[in-house]
CSV table of C-alpha atoms in Angstrom, one decimal:
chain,number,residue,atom,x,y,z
A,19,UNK,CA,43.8,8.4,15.8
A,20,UNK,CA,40.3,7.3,14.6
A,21,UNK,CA,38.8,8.1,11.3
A,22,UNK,CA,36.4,10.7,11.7
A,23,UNK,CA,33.0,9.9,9.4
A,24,UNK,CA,30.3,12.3,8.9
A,25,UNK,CA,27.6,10.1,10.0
A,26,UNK,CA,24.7,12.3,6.9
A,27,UNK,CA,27.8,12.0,4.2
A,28,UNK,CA,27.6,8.2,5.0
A,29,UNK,CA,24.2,7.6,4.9
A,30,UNK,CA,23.9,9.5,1.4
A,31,UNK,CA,26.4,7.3,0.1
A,32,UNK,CA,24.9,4.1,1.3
A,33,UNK,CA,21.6,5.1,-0.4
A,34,UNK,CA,23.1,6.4,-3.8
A,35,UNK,CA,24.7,2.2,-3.4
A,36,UNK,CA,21.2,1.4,-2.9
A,37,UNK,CA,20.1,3.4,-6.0
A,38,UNK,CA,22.9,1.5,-8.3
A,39,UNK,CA,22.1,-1.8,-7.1
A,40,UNK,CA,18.1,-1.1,-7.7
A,41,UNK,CA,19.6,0.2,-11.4
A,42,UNK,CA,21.2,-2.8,-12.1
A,43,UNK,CA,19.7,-6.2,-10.0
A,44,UNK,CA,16.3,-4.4,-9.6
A,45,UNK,CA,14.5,-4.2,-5.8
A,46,UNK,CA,14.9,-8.2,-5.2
A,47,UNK,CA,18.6,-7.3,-5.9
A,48,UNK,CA,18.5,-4.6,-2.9
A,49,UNK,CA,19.8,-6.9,0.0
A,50,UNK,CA,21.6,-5.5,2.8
A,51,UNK,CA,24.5,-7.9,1.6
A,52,UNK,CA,24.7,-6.3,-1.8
A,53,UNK,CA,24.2,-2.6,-0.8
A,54,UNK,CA,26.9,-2.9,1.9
A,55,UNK,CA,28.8,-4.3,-0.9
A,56,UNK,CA,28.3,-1.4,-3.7
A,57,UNK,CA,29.0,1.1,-0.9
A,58,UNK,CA,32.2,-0.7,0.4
A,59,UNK,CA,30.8,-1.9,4.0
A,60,UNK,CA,30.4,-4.5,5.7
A,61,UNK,CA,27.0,-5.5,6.7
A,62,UNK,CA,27.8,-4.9,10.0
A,63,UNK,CA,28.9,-1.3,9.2
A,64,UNK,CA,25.7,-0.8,7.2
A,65,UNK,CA,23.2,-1.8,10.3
A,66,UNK,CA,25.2,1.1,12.0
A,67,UNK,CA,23.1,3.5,10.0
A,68,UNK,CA,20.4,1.8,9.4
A,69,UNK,CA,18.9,-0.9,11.5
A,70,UNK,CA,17.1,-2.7,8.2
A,71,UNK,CA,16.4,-2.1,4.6
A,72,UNK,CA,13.2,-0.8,4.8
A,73,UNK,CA,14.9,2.5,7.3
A,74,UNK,CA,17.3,2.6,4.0
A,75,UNK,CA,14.8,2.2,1.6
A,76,UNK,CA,12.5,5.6,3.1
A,77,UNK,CA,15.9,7.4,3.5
A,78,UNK,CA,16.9,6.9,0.0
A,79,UNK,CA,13.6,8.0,-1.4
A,80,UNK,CA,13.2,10.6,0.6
A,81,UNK,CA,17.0,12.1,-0.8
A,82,UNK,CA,15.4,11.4,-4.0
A,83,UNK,CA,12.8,14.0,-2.9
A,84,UNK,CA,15.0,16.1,-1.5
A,85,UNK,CA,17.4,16.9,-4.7
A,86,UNK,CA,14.7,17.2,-6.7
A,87,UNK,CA,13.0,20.0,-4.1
A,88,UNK,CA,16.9,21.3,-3.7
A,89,UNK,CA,17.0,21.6,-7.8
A,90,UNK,CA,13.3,23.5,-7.9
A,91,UNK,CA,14.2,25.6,-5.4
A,92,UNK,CA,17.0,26.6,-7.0
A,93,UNK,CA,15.2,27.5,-9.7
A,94,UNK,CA,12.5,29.4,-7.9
A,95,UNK,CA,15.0,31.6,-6.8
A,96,UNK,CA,16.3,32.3,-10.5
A,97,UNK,CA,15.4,35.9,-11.7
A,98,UNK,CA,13.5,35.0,-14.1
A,99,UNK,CA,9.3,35.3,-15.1
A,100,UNK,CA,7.0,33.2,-12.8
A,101,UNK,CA,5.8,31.1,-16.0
A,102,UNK,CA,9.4,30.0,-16.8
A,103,UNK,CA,9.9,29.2,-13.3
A,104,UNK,CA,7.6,26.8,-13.7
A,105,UNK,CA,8.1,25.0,-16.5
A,106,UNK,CA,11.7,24.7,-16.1
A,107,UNK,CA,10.8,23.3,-12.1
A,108,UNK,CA,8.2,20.5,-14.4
A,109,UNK,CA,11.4,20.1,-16.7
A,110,UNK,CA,13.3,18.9,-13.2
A,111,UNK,CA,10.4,15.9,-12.4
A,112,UNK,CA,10.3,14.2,-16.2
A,113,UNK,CA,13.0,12.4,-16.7
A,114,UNK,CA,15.0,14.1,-19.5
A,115,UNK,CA,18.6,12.6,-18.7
A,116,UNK,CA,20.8,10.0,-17.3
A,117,UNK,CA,20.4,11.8,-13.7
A,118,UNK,CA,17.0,11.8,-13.8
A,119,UNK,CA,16.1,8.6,-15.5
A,120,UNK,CA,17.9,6.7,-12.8
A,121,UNK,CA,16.1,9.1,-10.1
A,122,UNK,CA,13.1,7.7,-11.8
A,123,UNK,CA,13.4,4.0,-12.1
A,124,UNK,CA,14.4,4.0,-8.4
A,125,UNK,CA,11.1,6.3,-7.4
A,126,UNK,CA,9.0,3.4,-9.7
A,127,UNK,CA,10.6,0.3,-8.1
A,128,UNK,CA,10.2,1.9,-4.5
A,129,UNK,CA,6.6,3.0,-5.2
A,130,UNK,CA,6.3,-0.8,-6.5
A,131,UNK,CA,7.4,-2.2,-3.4
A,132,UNK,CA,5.4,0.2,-0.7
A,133,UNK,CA,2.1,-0.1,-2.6
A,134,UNK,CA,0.5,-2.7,-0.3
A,135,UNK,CA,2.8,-2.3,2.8
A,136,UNK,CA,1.0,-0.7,5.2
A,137,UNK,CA,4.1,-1.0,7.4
A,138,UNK,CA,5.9,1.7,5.1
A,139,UNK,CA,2.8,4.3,5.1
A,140,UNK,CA,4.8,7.7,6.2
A,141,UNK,CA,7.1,7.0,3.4
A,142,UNK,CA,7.5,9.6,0.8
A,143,UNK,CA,4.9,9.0,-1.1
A,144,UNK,CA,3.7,10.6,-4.4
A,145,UNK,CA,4.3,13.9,-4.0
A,146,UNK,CA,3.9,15.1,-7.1
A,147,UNK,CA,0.3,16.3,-7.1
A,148,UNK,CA,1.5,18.4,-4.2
A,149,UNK,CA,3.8,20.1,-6.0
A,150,UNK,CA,1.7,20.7,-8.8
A,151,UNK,CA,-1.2,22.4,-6.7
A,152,UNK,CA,1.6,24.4,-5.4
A,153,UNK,CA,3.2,25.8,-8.8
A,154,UNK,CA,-0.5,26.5,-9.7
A,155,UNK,CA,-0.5,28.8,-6.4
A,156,UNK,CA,2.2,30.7,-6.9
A,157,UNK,CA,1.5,31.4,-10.7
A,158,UNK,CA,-2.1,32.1,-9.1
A,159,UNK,CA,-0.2,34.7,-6.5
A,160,UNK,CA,1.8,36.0,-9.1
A,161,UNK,CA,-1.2,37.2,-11.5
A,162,UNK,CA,-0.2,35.1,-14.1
A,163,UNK,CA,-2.7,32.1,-13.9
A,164,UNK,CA,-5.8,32.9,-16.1
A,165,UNK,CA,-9.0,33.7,-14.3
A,166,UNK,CA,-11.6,31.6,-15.8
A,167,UNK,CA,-10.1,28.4,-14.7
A,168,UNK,CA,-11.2,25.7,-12.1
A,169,UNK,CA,-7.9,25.8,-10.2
A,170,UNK,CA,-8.5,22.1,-8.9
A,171,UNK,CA,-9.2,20.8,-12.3
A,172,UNK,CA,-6.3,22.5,-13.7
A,173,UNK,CA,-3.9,20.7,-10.8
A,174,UNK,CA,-5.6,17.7,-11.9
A,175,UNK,CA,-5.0,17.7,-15.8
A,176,UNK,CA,-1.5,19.3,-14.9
A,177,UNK,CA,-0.8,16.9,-12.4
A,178,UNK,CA,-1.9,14.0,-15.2
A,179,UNK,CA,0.0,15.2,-17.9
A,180,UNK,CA,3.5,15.7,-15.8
A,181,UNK,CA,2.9,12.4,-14.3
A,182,UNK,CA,2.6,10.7,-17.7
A,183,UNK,CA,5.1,12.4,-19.4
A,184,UNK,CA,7.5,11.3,-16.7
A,185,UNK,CA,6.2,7.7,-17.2
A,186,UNK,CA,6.5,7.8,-20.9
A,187,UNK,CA,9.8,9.7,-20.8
A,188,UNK,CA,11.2,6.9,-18.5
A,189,UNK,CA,9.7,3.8,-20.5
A,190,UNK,CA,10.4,5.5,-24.4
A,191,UNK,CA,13.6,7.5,-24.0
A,192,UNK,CA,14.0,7.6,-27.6
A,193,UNK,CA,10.5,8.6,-28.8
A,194,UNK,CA,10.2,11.1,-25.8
A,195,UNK,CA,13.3,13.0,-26.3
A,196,UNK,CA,14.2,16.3,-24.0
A,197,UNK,CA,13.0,18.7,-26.8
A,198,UNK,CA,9.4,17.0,-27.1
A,199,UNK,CA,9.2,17.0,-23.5
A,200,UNK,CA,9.8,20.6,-23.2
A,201,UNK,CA,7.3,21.3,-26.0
A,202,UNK,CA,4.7,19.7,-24.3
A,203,UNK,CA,5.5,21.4,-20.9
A,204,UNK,CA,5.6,24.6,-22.2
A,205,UNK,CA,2.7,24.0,-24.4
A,206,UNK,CA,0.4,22.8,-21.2
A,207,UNK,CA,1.8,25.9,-19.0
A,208,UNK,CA,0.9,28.2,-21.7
A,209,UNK,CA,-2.6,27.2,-22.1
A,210,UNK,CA,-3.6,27.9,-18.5
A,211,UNK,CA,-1.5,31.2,-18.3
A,212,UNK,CA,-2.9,34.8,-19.2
């Protein structure tokens, strides 16, 4: 009788191979050989789900974006005050731990390599600043957000500081510690919030 293979449950597993190989060879590392190799395939077997690396490449980013969106949603649905909601969804983007450092070094190295191809435009792109303006809505719906602000300058600076501290958290583990990060975040939520 043949194996039955859940065609999704495949394809996540081929991408999390293309993940550790990006971790450990970097993106010039990332050939279909090696990938097929980490996720115990032939290459032949890899093609099946994905006629070339750059299909692989968008999937795997994109399931980046989606656990991340799976863990903030999770969160949104938590029972607890709109504020904390969203500084513990900012906690989920910088990278505080293993999980999420290695999330991070793959998002750098693929926003690397589709900087100048045009080819790769409906990628998942930077989606951050999206999801900023977005917490800043709902903290705006739920009466929390001070009134005297400029919302769009406030998704800017918010935007810039998450974006740096994920940067910074990624590059100086050790001088950007969890604790600091949270400080920071909470400190930057706090000032726009009544």
């Amino acid at each position: 009788m043949p194996k039955i293979v859940n065609h999704e449950e495949r394809r996540e597993q081929i991408a999390e191979a293309m993940w550790r190989v990006i971790l450990e060879k970097g993106m010039e590392g990332a050939t279909v050989r090696n990938i097929a190799g980490e996720a115990g395939l032939s290459t032949g077997a890899l093609r099946h789900y994905f006629k070339d690396q750059d299909e692989l490449l968008v999937y795997a980013m994109r399931l980046v974006n989606e656990r991340v969106e799976k863990r903030a949603l999770k969160i949104l649905q938590e029972g607890l005050p709109p504020k904390e909601k969203v500084i513990r969804v900012l906690l989920e983007i910088v990278p505080v731990d293993e999980e999420r450092r290695a999330e991070m070094d793959v998002w750098f190295t693929f926003q690397a390599h589709i900087r100048h191809r045009k080819d790769l435009e409906g990628a998942p792109g930077h989606a951050l600043r999206g999801a900023v303006s977005k917490l800043l809505g709902f903290l705006t719906y739920e009466e929390v957000l001070r009134e005297d602000l400029d919302i769009g300058l406030e998704a800017e600076r918010l935007y810039s500081i998450i974006d740096g501290l994920a940067l910074h958290a990624f590059l100086e583990p050790e001088r950007l510690e969890a604790g600091k990060v949270e400080m920071l975040i909470r400190d930057s939520v706090g000032r726009i919030c009544r």
